[in-house]
PDB file of C-alpha atoms (C1' of nucleotides) in Angstrom:
ATOM      1  CA  UNK A   1      -7.391  16.228  -7.963  1.00  0.00           C
ATOM      2  CA  UNK A   2      -5.574  14.050 -10.246  1.00  0.00           C
ATOM      3  CA  UNK A   3      -7.031  11.264 -12.461  1.00  0.00           C
ATOM      4  CA  UNK A   4      -4.930   8.836 -10.734  1.00  0.00           C
ATOM      5  CA  UNK A   5      -6.180   9.556  -7.386  1.00  0.00           C
ATOM      6  CA  UNK A   6      -9.917   9.383  -8.642  1.00  0.00           C
ATOM      7  CA  UNK A   7      -9.323   6.017  -9.856  1.00  0.00           C
ATOM      8  CA  UNK A   8      -7.662   4.734  -6.833  1.00  0.00           C
ATOM      9  CA  UNK A   9     -10.608   6.017  -4.818  1.00  0.00           C
ATOM     10  CA  UNK A  10     -12.859   4.329  -7.239  1.00  0.00           C
ATOM     11  CA  UNK A  11     -11.164   0.943  -7.062  1.00  0.00           C
ATOM     12  CA  UNK A  12     -10.992   1.057  -3.029  1.00  0.00           C
ATOM     13  CA  UNK A  13     -14.735   1.685  -2.997  1.00  0.00           C
ATOM     14  CA  UNK A  14     -15.118  -1.609  -5.120  1.00  0.00           C
ATOM     15  CA  UNK A  15     -13.481  -3.563  -2.262  1.00  0.00           C
ATOM     16  CA  UNK A  16     -16.146  -5.838  -0.647  1.00  0.00           C
ATOM     17  CA  UNK A  17     -16.698  -5.741   3.159  1.00  0.00           C
ATOM     18  CA  UNK A  18     -14.863  -8.483   4.972  1.00  0.00           C
ATOM     19  CA  UNK A  19     -12.071  -8.463   2.358  1.00  0.00           C
ATOM     20  CA  UNK A  20      -8.720  -6.644   2.041  1.00  0.00           C
ATOM     21  CA  UNK A  21      -6.410  -6.011  -0.756  1.00  0.00           C
ATOM     22  CA  UNK A  22      -2.933  -4.596  -1.196  1.00  0.00           C
ATOM     23  CA  UNK A  23      -1.578  -1.352  -2.556  1.00  0.00           C
ATOM     24  CA  UNK A  24      -0.086  -3.000  -5.634  1.00  0.00           C
ATOM     25  CA  UNK A  25      -3.276  -4.639  -6.634  1.00  0.00           C
ATOM     26  CA  UNK A  26      -5.206  -1.265  -6.175  1.00  0.00           C
ATOM     27  CA  UNK A  27      -2.570   0.567  -8.073  1.00  0.00           C
ATOM     28  CA  UNK A  28      -2.908  -2.244 -10.868  1.00  0.00           C
ATOM     29  CA  UNK A  29      -6.805  -1.860 -11.051  1.00  0.00           C
ATOM     30  CA  UNK A  30      -6.371   1.848 -11.269  1.00  0.00           C
ATOM     31  CA  UNK A  31      -4.216   1.518 -14.240  1.00  0.00           C
ATOM     32  CA  UNK A  32      -0.754   1.835 -12.796  1.00  0.00           C
ATOM     33  CA  UNK A  33       0.597  -1.456 -11.743  1.00  0.00           C
ATOM     34  CA  UNK A  34       3.655   0.063 -10.232  1.00  0.00           C
ATOM     35  CA  UNK A  35       1.971   2.928  -8.335  1.00  0.00           C
ATOM     36  CA  UNK A  36       1.500   1.247  -5.024  1.00  0.00           C
ATOM     37  CA  UNK A  37       3.522   4.328  -3.312  1.00  0.00           C
ATOM     38  CA  UNK A  38       1.042   6.550  -5.189  1.00  0.00           C
ATOM     39  CA  UNK A  39      -2.058   4.684  -3.777  1.00  0.00           C
ATOM     40  CA  UNK A  40      -0.555   4.991  -0.329  1.00  0.00           C
ATOM     41  CA  UNK A  41      -0.150   8.813  -0.959  1.00  0.00           C
ATOM     42  CA  UNK A  42      -3.664   8.996  -2.216  1.00  0.00           C
ATOM     43  CA  UNK A  43      -5.135   7.146   0.776  1.00  0.00           C
ATOM     44  CA  UNK A  44      -3.083   9.478   3.305  1.00  0.00           C
ATOM     45  CA  UNK A  45      -4.923  12.363   2.176  1.00  0.00           C
ATOM     46  CA  UNK A  46      -8.457  10.997   2.717  1.00  0.00           C
ATOM     47  CA  UNK A  47     -10.740  12.867   5.216  1.00  0.00           C
ATOM     48  CA  UNK A  48     -12.259  10.972   8.028  1.00  0.00           C
ATOM     49  CA  UNK A  49     -15.818  11.168   6.624  1.00  0.00           C
ATOM     50  CA  UNK A  50     -14.677   9.672   3.401  1.00  0.00           C
ATOM     51  CA  UNK A  51     -16.942   6.874   1.888  1.00  0.00           C
ATOM     52  CA  UNK A  52     -13.772   5.274   0.723  1.00  0.00           C
ATOM     53  CA  UNK A  53     -13.094   2.052   2.835  1.00  0.00           C
ATOM     54  CA  UNK A  54      -9.210   2.779   2.851  1.00  0.00           C
ATOM     55  CA  UNK A  55      -9.095   0.397   5.935  1.00  0.00           C
ATOM     56  CA  UNK A  56      -9.528  -2.690   3.607  1.00  0.00           C
ATOM     57  CA  UNK A  57      -6.241  -1.660   2.021  1.00  0.00           C
ATOM     58  CA  UNK A  58      -3.048  -3.241   3.589  1.00  0.00           C
ATOM     59  CA  UNK A  59       0.498  -4.068   2.422  1.00  0.00           C
ATOM     60  CA  UNK A  60       1.582  -7.290   0.504  1.00  0.00           C
ATOM     61  CA  UNK A  61       1.957  -9.277   3.712  1.00  0.00           C
ATOM     62  CA  UNK A  62      -1.602  -8.571   5.060  1.00  0.00           C
ATOM     63  CA  UNK A  63      -0.288  -6.373   7.750  1.00  0.00           C
ATOM     64  CA  UNK A  64      -1.453  -2.819   8.401  1.00  0.00           C
ATOM     65  CA  UNK A  65       0.838  -0.657   6.844  1.00  0.00           C
ATOM     66  CA  UNK A  66      -0.581   2.461   8.680  1.00  0.00           C
ATOM     67  CA  UNK A  67       1.732   4.324  11.073  1.00  0.00           C
ATOM     68  CA  UNK A  68       2.121   2.304  14.167  1.00  0.00           C
ATOM     69  CA  UNK A  69       2.428   5.451  16.293  1.00  0.00           C
ATOM     70  CA  UNK A  70      -0.928   6.702  15.074  1.00  0.00           C
ATOM     71  CA  UNK A  71      -4.433   6.010  16.076  1.00  0.00           C
ATOM     72  CA  UNK A  72      -5.103   5.303  12.422  1.00  0.00           C
ATOM     73  CA  UNK A  73      -3.648   1.676  12.544  1.00  0.00           C
ATOM     74  CA  UNK A  74      -5.780   0.764  15.746  1.00  0.00           C
ATOM     75  CA  UNK A  75      -8.989   2.130  14.112  1.00  0.00           C
ATOM     76  CA  UNK A  76      -8.158   0.264  11.036  1.00  0.00           C
ATOM     77  CA  UNK A  77      -7.800  -3.043  12.809  1.00  0.00           C
ATOM     78  CA  UNK A  78     -11.097  -2.404  14.783  1.00  0.00           C
ATOM     79  CA  UNK A  79     -12.882  -1.779  11.397  1.00  0.00           C
ATOM     80  CA  UNK A  80     -11.571  -4.899   9.755  1.00  0.00           C
ATOM     81  CA  UNK A  81     -12.353  -7.077  12.567  1.00  0.00           C
ATOM     82  CA  UNK A  82     -15.724  -5.681  12.637  1.00  0.00           C
ATOM     83  CA  UNK A  83     -16.283  -6.757   9.170  1.00  0.00           C
ATOM     84  CA  UNK A  84     -15.085 -10.449   9.940  1.00  0.00           C
ATOM     85  CA  UNK A  85     -11.588 -10.113   9.195  1.00  0.00           C
ATOM     86  CA  UNK A  86      -9.329 -12.012  11.318  1.00  0.00           C
ATOM     87  CA  UNK A  87      -5.727 -11.010  12.460  1.00  0.00           C
ATOM     88  CA  UNK A  88      -3.377 -13.763  12.736  1.00  0.00           C
ATOM     89  CA  UNK A  89      -0.092 -12.791  14.701  1.00  0.00           C
ATOM     90  CA  UNK A  90      -0.531  -9.255  13.762  1.00  0.00           C
ATOM     91  CA  UNK A  91      -1.326  -9.951  10.139  1.00  0.00           C
ATOM     92  CA  UNK A  92      -4.337 -10.927   7.912  1.00  0.00           C
ATOM     93  CA  UNK A  93      -4.284 -14.526   6.218  1.00  0.00           C
ATOM     94  CA  UNK A  94      -4.656 -13.111   2.599  1.00  0.00           C
ATOM     95  CA  UNK A  95      -5.421 -16.649   1.431  1.00  0.00           C
ATOM     96  CA  UNK A  96      -8.716 -16.070   3.026  1.00  0.00           C
ATOM     97  CA  UNK A  97      -9.449 -12.512   3.209  1.00  0.00           C
ATOM     98  CA  UNK A  98      -7.250 -11.080   0.431  1.00  0.00           C
ATOM     99  CA  UNK A  99      -9.315  -9.929  -2.253  1.00  0.00           C
ATOM    100  CA  UNK A 100      -8.572 -10.053  -6.068  1.00  0.00           C
ATOM    101  CA  UNK A 101     -10.958  -9.686  -9.056  1.00  0.00           C
ATOM    102  CA  UNK A 102      -9.971 -12.964 -10.278  1.00  0.00           C
ATOM    103  CA  UNK A 103     -10.350 -14.890  -7.025  1.00  0.00           C
ATOM    104  CA  UNK A 104     -13.692 -13.267  -6.560  1.00  0.00           C
ATOM    105  CA  UNK A 105     -15.097 -14.852  -9.763  1.00  0.00           C
ATOM    106  CA  UNK A 106     -13.480 -18.126  -8.825  1.00  0.00           C
ATOM    107  CA  UNK A 107     -15.263 -18.133  -5.639  1.00  0.00           C
ATOM    108  CA  UNK A 108     -18.597 -17.061  -6.984  1.00  0.00           C
ATOM    109  CA  UNK A 109     -18.551 -20.094  -9.231  1.00  0.00           C
TER     110      UNK A 109
ATOM    111  C1'  DA B   1      13.847  19.765 -14.263  1.00  0.00           C
ATOM    112  C1'  DC B   2      15.974  17.990  -9.733  1.00  0.00           C
ATOM    113  C1'  DA B   3      15.808  16.136  -5.102  1.00  0.00           C
ATOM    114  C1'  DA B   4      13.353  14.544  -1.376  1.00  0.00           C
ATOM    115  C1'  DT B   5       9.339  12.119   0.729  1.00  0.00           C
ATOM    116  C1'  DG B   6       5.973   8.084   1.561  1.00  0.00           C
ATOM    117  C1'  DA B   7      -0.213   4.211   4.402  1.00  0.00           C
ATOM    118  C1'  DC B   8       4.686  -0.007  -1.324  1.00  0.00           C
ATOM    119  C1'  DA B   9       6.768  -4.064  -3.860  1.00  0.00           C
ATOM    120  C1'  DT B  10      10.277  -7.027  -5.226  1.00  0.00           C
ATOM    121  C1'  DA B  11      15.033  -9.082  -5.229  1.00  0.00           C
ATOM    122  C1'  DA B  12      19.155 -10.388  -2.804  1.00  0.00           C
ATOM    123  C1'  DG B  13      22.035 -11.699   1.214  1.00  0.00           C
TER     124       DG B  13
ATOM    125  C1'  DG C   1      12.090 -14.479   8.350  1.00  0.00           C
ATOM    126  C1'  DC C   2      14.735 -10.250   8.533  1.00  0.00           C
ATOM    127  C1'  DT C   3      17.489  -6.278   6.844  1.00  0.00           C
ATOM    128  C1'  DT C   4      19.266  -3.677   2.835  1.00  0.00           C
ATOM    129  C1'  DA C   5      19.189  -2.136  -1.562  1.00  0.00           C
ATOM    130  C1'  DT C   6      16.645  -0.674  -5.827  1.00  0.00           C
ATOM    131  C1'  DG C   7      12.776   0.327  -8.500  1.00  0.00           C
ATOM    132  C1'  DC C   8       8.351   2.685  -9.348  1.00  0.00           C
ATOM    133  C1'  DC C   9       4.893   6.256  -9.267  1.00  0.00           C
ATOM    134  C1'  DA C  10       2.516  10.753  -7.434  1.00  0.00           C
ATOM    135  C1'  DT C  11       3.132  15.091  -4.991  1.00  0.00           C
ATOM    136  C1'  DT C  12       5.831  18.759  -3.075  1.00  0.00           C
ATOM    137  C1'  DG C  13       9.214  22.485  -2.371  1.00  0.00           C
TER     138       DG C  13
END
DNA sequence: ACAATGACATAAG
DNA sequence: GCTTATGCCATTG
């Protein structure tokens, strides 16, 4: 278990329900702004019973980046919709559901 | 240490 | 907007 992976999981756990973020942002919050791929790897090894909301992590376009040939993508979408996240033409409007620490404070004002 | 892989990101055509 | 190419980071053989 690398420190990087622990950080990634810690960050993903902070993502509020009904919101999504991208790998790059998670990587940045984990301390490695360019480790988006590392984040993807970290999430790929998560167990099903994990307490980490990995489904709130999508790619920069707001699309589900999980393998299309796997059930994973399907359950991810189901979980997101269940939290109130809307899918627009197969992708999520990051302008509304995209989560960023800065935006979080702006909205909280 | 090197090469290859991956749930990525960004730039260029 | 889509397809390629390049860069980046962590992990594995």
